[in-house]
mmCIF file of C-alpha atoms and ligand atoms in Angstrom:
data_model
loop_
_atom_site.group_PDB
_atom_site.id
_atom_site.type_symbol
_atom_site.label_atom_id
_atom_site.label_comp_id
_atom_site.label_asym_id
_atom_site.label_seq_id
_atom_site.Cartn_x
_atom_site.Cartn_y
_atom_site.Cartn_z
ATOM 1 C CA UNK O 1 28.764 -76.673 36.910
ATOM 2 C CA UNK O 2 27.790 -73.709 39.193
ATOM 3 C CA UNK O 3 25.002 -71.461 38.817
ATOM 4 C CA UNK O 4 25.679 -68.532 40.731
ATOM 5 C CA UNK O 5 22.611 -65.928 40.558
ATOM 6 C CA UNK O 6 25.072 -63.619 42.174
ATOM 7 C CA UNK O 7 26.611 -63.579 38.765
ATOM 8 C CA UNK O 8 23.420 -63.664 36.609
ATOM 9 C CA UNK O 9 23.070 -60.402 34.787
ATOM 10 C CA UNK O 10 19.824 -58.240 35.260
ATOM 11 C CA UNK O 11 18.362 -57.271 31.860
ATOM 12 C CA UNK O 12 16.230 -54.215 31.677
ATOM 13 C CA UNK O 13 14.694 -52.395 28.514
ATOM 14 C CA UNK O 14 16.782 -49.453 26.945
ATOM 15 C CA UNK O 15 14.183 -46.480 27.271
ATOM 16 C CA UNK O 16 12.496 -45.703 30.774
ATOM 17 C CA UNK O 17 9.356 -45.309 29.492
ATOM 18 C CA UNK O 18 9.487 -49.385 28.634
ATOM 19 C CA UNK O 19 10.060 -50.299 32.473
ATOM 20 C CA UNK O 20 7.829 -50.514 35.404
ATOM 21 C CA UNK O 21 9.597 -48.502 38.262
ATOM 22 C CA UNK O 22 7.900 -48.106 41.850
ATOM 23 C CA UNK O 23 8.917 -45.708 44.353
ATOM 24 C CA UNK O 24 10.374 -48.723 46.078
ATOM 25 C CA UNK O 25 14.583 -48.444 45.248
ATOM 26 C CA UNK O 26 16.884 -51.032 46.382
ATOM 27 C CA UNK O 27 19.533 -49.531 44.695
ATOM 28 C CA UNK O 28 19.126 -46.273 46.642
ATOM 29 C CA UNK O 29 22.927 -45.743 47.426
ATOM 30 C CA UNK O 30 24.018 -46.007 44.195
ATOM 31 C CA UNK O 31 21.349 -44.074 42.388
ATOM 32 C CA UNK O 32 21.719 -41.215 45.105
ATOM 33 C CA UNK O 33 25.223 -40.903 44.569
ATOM 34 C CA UNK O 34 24.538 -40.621 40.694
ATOM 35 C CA UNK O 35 21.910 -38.372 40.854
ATOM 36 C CA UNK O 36 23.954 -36.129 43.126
ATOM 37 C CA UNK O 37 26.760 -36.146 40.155
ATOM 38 C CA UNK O 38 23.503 -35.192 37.619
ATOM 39 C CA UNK O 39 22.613 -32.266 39.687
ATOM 40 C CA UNK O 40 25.890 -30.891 39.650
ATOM 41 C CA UNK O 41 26.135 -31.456 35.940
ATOM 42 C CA UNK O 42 22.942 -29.475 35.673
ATOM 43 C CA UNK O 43 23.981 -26.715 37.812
ATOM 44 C CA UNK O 44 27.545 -26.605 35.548
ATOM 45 C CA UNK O 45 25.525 -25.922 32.778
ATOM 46 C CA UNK O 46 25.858 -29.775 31.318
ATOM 47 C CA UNK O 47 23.005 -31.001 30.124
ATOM 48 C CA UNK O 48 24.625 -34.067 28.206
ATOM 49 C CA UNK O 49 26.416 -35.638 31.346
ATOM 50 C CA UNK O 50 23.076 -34.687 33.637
ATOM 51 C CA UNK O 51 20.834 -36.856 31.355
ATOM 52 C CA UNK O 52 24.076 -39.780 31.030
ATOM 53 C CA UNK O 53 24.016 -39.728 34.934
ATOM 54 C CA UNK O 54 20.219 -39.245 35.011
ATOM 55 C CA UNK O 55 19.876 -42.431 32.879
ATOM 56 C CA UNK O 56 22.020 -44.393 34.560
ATOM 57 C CA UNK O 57 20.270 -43.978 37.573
ATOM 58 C CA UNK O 58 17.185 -45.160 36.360
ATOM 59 C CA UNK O 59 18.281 -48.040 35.099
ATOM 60 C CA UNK O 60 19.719 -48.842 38.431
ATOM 61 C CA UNK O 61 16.449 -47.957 40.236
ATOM 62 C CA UNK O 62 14.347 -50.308 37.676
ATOM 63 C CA UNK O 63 16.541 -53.574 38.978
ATOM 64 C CA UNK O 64 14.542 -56.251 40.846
ATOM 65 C CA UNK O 65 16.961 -56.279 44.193
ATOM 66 C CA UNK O 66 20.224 -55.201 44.821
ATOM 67 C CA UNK O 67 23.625 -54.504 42.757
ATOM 68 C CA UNK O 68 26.474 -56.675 44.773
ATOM 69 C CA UNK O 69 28.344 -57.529 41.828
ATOM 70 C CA UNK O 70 29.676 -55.227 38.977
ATOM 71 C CA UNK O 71 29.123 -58.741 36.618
ATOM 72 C CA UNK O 72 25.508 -58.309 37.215
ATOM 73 C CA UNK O 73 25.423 -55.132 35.137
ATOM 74 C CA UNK O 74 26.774 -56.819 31.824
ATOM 75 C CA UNK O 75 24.679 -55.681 29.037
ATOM 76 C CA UNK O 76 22.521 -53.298 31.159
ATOM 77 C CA UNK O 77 21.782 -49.965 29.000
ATOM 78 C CA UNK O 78 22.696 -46.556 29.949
ATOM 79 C CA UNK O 79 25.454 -47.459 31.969
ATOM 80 C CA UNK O 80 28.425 -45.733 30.351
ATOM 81 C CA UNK O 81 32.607 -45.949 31.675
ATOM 82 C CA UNK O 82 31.931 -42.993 33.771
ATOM 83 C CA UNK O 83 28.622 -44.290 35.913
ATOM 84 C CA UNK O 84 30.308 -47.618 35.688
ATOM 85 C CA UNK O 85 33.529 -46.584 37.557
ATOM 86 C CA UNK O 86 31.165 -44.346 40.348
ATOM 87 C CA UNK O 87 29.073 -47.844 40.934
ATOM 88 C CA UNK O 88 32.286 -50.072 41.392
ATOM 89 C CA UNK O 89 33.695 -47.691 43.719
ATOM 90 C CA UNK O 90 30.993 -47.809 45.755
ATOM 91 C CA UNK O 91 30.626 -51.228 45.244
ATOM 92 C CA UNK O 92 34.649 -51.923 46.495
ATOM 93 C CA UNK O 93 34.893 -48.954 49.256
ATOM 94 C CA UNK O 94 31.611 -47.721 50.263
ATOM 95 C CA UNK O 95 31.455 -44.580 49.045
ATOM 96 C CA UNK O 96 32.780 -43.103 45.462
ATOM 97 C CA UNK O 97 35.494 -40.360 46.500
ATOM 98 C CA UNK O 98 34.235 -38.149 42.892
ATOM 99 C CA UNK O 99 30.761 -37.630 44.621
ATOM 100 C CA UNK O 100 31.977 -37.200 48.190
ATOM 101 C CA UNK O 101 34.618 -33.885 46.841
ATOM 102 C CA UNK O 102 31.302 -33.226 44.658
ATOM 103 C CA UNK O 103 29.218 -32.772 47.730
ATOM 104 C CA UNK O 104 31.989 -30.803 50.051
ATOM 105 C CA UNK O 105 33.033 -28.275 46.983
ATOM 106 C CA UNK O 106 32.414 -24.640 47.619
ATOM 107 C CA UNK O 107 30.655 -24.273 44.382
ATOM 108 C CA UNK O 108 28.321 -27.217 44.734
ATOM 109 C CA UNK O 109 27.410 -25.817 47.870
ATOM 110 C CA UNK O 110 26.990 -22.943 46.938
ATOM 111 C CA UNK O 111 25.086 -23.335 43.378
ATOM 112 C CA UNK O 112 22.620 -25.766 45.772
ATOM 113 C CA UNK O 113 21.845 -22.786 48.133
ATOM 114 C CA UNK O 114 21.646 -20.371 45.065
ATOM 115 C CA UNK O 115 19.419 -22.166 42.572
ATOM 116 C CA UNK O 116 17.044 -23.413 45.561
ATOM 117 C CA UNK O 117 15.542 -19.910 45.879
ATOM 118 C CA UNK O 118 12.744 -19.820 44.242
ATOM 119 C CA UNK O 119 12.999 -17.935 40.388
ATOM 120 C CA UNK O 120 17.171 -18.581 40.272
ATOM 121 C CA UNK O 121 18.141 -20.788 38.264
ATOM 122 C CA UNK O 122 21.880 -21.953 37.440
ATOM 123 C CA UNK O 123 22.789 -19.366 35.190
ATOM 124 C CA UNK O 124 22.328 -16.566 37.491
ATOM 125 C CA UNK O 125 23.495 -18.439 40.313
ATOM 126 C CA UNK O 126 26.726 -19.321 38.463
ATOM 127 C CA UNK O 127 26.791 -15.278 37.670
ATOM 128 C CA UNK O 128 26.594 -14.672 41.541
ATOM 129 C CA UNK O 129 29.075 -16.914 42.767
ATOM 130 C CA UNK O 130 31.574 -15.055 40.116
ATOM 131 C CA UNK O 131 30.645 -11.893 41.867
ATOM 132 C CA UNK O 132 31.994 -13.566 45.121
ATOM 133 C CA UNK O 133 28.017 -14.484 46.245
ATOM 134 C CA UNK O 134 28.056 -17.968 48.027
ATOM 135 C CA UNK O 135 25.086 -17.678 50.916
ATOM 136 C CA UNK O 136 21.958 -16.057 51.156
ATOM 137 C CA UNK O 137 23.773 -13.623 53.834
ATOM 138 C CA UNK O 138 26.011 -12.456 51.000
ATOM 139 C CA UNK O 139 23.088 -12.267 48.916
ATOM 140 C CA UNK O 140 21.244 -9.922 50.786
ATOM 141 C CA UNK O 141 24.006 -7.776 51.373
ATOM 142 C CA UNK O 142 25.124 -7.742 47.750
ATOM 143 C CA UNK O 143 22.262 -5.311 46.953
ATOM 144 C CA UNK O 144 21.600 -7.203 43.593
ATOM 145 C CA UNK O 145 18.933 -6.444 41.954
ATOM 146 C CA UNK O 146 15.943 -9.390 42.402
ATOM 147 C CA UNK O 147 12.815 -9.875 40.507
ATOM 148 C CA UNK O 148 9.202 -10.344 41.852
ATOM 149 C CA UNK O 149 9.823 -14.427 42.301
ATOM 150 C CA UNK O 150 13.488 -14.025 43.543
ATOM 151 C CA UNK O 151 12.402 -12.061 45.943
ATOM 152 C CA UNK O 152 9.482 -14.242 47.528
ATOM 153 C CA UNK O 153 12.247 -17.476 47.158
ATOM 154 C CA UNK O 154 14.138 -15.731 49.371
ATOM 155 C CA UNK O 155 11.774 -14.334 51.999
ATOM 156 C CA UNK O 156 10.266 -17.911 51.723
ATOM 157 C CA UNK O 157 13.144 -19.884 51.574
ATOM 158 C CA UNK O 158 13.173 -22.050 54.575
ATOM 159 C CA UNK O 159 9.680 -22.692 53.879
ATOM 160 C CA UNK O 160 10.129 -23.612 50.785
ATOM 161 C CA UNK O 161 13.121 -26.092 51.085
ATOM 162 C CA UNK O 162 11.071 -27.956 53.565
ATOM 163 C CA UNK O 163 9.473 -30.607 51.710
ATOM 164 C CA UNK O 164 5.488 -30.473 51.267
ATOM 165 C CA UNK O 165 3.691 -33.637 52.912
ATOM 166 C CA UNK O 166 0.755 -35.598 51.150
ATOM 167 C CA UNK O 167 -1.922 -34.020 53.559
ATOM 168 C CA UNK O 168 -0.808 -30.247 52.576
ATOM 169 C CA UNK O 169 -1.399 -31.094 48.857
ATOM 170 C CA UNK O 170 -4.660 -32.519 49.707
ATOM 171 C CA UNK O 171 -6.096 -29.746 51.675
ATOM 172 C CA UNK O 172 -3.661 -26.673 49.060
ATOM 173 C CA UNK O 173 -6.034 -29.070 46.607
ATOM 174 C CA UNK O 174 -9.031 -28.694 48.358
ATOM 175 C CA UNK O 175 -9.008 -24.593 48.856
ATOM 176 C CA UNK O 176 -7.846 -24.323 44.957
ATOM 177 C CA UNK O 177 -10.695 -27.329 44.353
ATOM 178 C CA UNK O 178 -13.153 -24.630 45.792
ATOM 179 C CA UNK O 179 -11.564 -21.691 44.129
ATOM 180 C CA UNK O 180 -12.116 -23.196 40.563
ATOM 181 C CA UNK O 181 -15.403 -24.473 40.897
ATOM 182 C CA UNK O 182 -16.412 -20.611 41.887
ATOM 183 C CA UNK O 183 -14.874 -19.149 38.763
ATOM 184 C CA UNK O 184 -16.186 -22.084 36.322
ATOM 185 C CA UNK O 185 -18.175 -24.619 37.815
ATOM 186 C CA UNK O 186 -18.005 -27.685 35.633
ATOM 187 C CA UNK O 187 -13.949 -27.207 35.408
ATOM 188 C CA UNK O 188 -11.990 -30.035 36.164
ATOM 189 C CA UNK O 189 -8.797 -30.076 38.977
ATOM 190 C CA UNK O 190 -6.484 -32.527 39.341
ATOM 191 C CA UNK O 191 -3.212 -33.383 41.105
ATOM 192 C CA UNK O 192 -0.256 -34.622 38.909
ATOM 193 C CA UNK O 193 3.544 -34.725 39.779
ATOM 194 C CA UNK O 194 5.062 -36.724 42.138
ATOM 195 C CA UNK O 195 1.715 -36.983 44.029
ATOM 196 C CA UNK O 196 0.267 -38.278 41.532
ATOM 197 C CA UNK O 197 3.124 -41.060 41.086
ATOM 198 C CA UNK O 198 2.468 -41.814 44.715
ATOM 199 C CA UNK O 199 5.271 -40.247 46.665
ATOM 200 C CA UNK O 200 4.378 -38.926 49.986
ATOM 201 C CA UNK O 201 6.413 -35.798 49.777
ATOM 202 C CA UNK O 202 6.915 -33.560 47.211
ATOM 203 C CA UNK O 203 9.096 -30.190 46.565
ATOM 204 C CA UNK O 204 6.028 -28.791 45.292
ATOM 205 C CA UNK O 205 2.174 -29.035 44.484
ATOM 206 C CA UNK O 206 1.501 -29.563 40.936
ATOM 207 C CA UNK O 207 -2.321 -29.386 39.654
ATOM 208 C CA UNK O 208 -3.479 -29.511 35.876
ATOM 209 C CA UNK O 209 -7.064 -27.358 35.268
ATOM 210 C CA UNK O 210 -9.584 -28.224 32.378
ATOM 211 C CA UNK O 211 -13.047 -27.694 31.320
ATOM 212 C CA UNK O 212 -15.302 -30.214 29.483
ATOM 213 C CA UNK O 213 -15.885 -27.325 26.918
ATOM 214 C CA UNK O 214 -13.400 -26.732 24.995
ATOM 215 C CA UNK O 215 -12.320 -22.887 24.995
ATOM 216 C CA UNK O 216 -14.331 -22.343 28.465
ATOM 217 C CA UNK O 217 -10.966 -22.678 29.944
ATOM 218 C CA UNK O 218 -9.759 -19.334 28.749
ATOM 219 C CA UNK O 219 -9.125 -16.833 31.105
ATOM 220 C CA UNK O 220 -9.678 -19.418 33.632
ATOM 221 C CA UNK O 221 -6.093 -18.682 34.920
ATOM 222 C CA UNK O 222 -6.241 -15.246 35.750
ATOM 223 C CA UNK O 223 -9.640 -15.652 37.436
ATOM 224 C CA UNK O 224 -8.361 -18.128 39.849
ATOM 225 C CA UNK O 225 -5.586 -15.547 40.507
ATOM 226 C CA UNK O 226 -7.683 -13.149 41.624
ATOM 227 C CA UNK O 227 -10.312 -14.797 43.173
ATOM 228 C CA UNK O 228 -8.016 -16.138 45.295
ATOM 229 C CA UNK O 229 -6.359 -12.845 46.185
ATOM 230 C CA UNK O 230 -9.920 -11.083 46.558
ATOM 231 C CA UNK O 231 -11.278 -13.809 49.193
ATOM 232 C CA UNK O 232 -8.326 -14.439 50.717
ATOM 233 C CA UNK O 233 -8.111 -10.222 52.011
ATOM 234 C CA UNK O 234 -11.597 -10.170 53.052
ATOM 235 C CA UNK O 235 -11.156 -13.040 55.485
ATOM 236 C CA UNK O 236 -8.119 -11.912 56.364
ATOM 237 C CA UNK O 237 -9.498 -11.196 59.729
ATOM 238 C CA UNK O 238 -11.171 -14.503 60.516
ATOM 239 C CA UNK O 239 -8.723 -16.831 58.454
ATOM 240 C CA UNK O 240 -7.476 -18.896 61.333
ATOM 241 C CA UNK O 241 -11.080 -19.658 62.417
ATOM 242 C CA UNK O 242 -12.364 -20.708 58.481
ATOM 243 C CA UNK O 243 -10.531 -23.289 57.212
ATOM 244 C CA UNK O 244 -7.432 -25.951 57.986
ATOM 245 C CA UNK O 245 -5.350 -24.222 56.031
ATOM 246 C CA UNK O 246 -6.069 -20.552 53.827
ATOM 247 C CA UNK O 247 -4.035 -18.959 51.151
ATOM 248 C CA UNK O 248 -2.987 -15.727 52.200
ATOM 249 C CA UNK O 249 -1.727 -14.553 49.060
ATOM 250 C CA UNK O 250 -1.398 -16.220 45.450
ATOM 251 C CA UNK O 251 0.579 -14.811 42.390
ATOM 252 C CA UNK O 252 1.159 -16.176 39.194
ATOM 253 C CA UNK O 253 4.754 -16.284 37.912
ATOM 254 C CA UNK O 254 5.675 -16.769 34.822
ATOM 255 C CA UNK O 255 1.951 -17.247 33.641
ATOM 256 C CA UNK O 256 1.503 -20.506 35.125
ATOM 257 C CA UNK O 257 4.171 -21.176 38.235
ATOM 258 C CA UNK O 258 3.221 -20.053 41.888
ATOM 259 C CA UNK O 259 4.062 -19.622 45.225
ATOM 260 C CA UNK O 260 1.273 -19.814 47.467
ATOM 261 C CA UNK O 261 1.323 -19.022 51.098
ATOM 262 C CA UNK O 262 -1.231 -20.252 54.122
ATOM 263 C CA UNK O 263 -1.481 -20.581 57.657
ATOM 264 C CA UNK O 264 -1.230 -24.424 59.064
ATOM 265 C CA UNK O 265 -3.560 -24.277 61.729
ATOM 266 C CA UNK O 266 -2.125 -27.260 63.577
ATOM 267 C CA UNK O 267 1.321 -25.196 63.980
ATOM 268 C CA UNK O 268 -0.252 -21.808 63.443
ATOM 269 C CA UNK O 269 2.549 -20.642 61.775
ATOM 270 C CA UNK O 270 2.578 -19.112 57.795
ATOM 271 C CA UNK O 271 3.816 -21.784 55.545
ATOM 272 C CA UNK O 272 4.875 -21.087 52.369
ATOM 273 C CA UNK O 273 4.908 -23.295 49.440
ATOM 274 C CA UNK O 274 5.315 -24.134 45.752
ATOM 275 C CA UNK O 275 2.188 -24.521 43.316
ATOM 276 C CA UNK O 276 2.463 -25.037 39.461
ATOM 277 C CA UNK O 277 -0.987 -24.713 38.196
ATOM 278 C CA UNK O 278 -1.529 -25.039 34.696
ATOM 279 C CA UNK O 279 -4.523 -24.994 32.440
ATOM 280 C CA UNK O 280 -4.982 -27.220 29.367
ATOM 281 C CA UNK O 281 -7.720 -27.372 26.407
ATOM 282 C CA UNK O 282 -9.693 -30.556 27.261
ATOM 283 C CA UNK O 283 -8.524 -31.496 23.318
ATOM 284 C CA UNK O 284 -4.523 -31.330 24.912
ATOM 285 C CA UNK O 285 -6.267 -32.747 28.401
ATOM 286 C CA UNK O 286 -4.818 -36.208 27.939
ATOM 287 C CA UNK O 287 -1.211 -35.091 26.930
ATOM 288 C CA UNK O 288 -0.662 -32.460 29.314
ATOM 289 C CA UNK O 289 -1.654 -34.716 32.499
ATOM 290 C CA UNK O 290 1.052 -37.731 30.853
ATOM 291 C CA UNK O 291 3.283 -34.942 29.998
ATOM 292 C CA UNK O 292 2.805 -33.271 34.287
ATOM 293 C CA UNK O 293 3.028 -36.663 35.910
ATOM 294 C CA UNK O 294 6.024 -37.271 35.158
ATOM 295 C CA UNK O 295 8.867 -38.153 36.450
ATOM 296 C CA UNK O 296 10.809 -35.902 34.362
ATOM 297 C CA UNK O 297 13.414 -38.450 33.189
ATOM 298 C CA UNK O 298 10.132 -40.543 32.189
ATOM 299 C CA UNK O 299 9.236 -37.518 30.313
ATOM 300 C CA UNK O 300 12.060 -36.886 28.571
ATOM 301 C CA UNK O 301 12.624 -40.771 27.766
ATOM 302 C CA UNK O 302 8.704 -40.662 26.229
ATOM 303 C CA UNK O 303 9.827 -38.402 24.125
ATOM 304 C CA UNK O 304 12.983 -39.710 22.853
ATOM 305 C CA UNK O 305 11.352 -42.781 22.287
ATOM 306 C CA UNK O 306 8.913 -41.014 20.100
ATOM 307 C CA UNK O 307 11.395 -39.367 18.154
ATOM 308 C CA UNK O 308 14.057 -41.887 17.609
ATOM 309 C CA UNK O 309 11.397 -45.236 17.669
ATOM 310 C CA UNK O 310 8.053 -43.610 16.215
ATOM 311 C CA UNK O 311 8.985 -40.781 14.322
ATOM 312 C CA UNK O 312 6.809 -38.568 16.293
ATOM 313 C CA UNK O 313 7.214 -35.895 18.805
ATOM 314 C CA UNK O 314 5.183 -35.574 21.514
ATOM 315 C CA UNK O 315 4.521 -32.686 24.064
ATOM 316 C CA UNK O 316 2.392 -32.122 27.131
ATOM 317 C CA UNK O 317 0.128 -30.645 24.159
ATOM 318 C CA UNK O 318 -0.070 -32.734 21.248
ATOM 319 C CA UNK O 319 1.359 -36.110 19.796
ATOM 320 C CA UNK O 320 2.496 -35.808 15.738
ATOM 321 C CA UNK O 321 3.387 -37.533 13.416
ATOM 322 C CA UNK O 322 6.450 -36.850 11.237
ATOM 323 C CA UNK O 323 5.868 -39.033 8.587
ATOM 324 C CA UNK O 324 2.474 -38.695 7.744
ATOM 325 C CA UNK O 325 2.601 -34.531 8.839
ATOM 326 C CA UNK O 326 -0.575 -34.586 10.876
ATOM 327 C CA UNK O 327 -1.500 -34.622 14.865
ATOM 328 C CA UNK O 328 -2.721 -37.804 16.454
ATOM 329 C CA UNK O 329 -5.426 -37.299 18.722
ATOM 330 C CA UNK O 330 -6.131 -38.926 22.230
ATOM 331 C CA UNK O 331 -8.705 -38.561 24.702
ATOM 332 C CA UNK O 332 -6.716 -40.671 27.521
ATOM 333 C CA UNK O 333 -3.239 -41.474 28.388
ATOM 334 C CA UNK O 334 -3.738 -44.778 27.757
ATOM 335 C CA UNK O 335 -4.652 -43.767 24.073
ATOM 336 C CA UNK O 336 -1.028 -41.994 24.036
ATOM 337 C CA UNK O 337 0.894 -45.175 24.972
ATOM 338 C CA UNK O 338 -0.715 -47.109 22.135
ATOM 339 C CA UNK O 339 -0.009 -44.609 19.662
ATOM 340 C CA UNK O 340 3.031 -44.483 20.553
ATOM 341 C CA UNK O 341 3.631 -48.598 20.646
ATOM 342 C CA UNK O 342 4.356 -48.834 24.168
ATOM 343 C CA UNK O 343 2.577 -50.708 26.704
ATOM 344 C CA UNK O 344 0.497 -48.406 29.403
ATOM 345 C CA UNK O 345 2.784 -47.716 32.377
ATOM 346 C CA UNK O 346 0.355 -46.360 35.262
ATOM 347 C CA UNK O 347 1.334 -43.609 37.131
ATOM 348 C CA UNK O 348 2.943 -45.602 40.364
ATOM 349 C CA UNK O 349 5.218 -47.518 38.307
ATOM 350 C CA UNK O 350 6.476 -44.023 36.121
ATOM 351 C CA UNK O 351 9.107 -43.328 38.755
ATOM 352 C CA UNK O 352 12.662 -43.645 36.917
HETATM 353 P P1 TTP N 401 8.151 -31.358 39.320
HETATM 354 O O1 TTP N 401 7.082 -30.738 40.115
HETATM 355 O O2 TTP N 401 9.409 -30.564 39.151
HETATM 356 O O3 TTP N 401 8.608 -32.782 39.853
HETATM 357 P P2 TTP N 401 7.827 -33.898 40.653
HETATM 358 O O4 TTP N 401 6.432 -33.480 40.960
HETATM 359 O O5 TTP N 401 8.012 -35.134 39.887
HETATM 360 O O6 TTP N 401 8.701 -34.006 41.949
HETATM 361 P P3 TTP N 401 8.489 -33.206 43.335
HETATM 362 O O7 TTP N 401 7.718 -34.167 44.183
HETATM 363 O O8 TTP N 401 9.858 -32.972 43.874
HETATM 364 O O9 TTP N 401 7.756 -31.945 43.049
HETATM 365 O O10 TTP N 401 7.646 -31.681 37.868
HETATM 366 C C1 TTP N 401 6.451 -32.416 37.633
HETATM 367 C C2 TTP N 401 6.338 -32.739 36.184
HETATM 368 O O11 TTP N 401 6.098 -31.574 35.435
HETATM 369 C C3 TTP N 401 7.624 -33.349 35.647
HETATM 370 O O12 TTP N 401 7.317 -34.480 34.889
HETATM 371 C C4 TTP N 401 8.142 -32.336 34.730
HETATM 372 C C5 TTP N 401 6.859 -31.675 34.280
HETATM 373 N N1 TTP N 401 7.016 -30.421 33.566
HETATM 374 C C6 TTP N 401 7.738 -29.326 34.027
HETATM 375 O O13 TTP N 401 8.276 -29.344 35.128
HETATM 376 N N2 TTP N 401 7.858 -28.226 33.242
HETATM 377 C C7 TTP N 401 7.256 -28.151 32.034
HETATM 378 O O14 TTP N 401 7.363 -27.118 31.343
HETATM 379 C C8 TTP N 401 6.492 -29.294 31.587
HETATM 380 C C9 TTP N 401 5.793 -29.295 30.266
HETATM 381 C C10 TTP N 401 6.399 -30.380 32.381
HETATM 382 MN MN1 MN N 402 6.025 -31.590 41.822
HETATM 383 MN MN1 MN N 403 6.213 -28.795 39.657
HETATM 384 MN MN1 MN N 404 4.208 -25.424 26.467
#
């Protein structure tokens, strides 16, 4: 009798939010190919297969070592006929000949370019490319019409594809650190997002802004706006001898996402990049930093869980409860996990 652990299945739980996942992915060729076919369902405007892919993926990244062996997967969740045939032909030839035609069509490429300037998202990318709009080139010479955030994604756009390192965040965190504590003193800043999770790298800078008071942290937003506009003109001068790194200018867009821009002083060059700052009542404190963490298929999988498992929906505001009709308060995230009868994942390990 042979025990082969090449053939012993892995067995994961069914919702993300149940699994530990690090950053660490020995699945990674698999799970990139899979996520690649979830963007483009996103772009096409389908949600369904994004989240099937999206899933699938996860469950993939959660496995101890790697897939060798399409027997392995037997009885693993998530994994429907479609992610199933990707993984085996990658598994048999190398490479899964659905994602590689994904990756070279015209309109993959071309809703990628689109949707990664800053403010356009698939819908009016997908309007563009109808109108014969593929590259930026053609979309500068198209004379469409952009608004106030289209139009910094695309003066910023090289900037802003390049990925943000750990050390920007930290000193982006330090100037808007300083920023807050001028317009409210005892308010509270911290980093969430991928950061947060422990990546390295990030596509953006994500910081959640309370006050121990709650309703202090009115108007805090608009403040912070325009202190940092005011300060930022009047050392316009002198910015490259103040500090590492200064915002030059900071608008809010769309109440709550930015686009900050500073000089590096290492390169000495304007960098642009992405902020998302929001605010939160220190009552909503604990379920707005679980609900910006993230990842977002963590997110989304918290909530599921919470609607299908606990008859309760939760929100980066509040947790309630269905069945009895009444909110559920929490003063930590570890406080949310319980109510919601799951064991506490920590941050590092929410990375489906
Ligand atoms: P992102 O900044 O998009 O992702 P990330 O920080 O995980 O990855 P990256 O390093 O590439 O920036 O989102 C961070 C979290 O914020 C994510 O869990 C989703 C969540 N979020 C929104 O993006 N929009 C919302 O409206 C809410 C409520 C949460
Ligand atoms: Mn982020
Ligand atoms: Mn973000
Ligand atoms: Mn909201």
């Amino acid at each position: 009798l042979m025990n082969d652990s090449e053939v012993t299945p892995f067995s994961v739980p069914g919702y993300a939010c149940q699994r530990r996942c690090t950053l660490e992915n020995h699945n990674a060729v698999l799970t990139d190919a899979l996520s690649l076919l979830a963007e483009n369902a996103e772009l096409s405007d389908e949600d369904g297969r994004g989240v099937a892919f999206r899933r699938a993926a996860a469950v993939l990244k959660a496995l101890p070592s790697a897939v060798t062996n399409m027997s392995q997967l037997t009885g693993l969740p998530c994994l429907g006929g479609h992610s199933l045939r990707v993984i085996k032909d990658i598994l048999e030839n190398g490479t899964s000949s659905e994602v590689e035609s994904t990756k070279e069509s015209e309109r993959f490429k071309a809703l990628k370019v689109l949707t990664g300037i800053f403010g356009v998202g698939s819908k009016t990318a997908d309007r563009w490319i109808r109108e014969g709009i593929h590259n930026l080139q053609q979309l500068r010479d198209s004379g469409q019409t952009l608004n106030r955030a289209q139009q910094a994604g695309l003066e910023h756009y090289d900037d802003i594809k390049q990925p943000v390192s750990l050390a920007e965040a930290e000193a982006i965190r330090g100037i808007v650190g300083r920023a807050v504590a001028s317009v409210s003193p005892e308010a509270q800043i911290v980093l969430t997002g991928g950061f947060r999770r422990g990546k390295l790298t990030g596509h953006d800078v994500d910081f959640l802004i309370t006050h121990p008071e709650e309703g202090s942290e009115v108007g805090l937003m608009p403040k912070l706006v325009s202190w940092l506009e005011s300060r930022v003109s009047c050392h316009l001068q002198n910015v490259l001898l103040i500090c590492d790194v200064i915002f030059l200018l900071m608008f809010a867009l769309f109440c709550r996402f930015s686009l900050c821009c500073f000089i590096d002083k290492q390169t000495r060059r304007w960098r642009a990049v992405r902020v998302d700052l929001v605010v939160s009542p220190i009552s909503q404190f604990a379920f707005a930093l679980l609900g910006w963490t993230g990842s977002k298929l963590f997110e989304r999988e918290l909530r599921r869980w919470a609607g299908h498992e606990k008859g309760m929906s939760l929100s980066s505001h509040a947790l309630y409860d269905n069945k009895q009709g009444r909110y559920i308060r929490a003063s930590s995230e570890e406080e949310i996990f319980a109510h919601l009868g799951l064991e506490f994942i920590p941050p590092n390990e929410r990375n489906a």
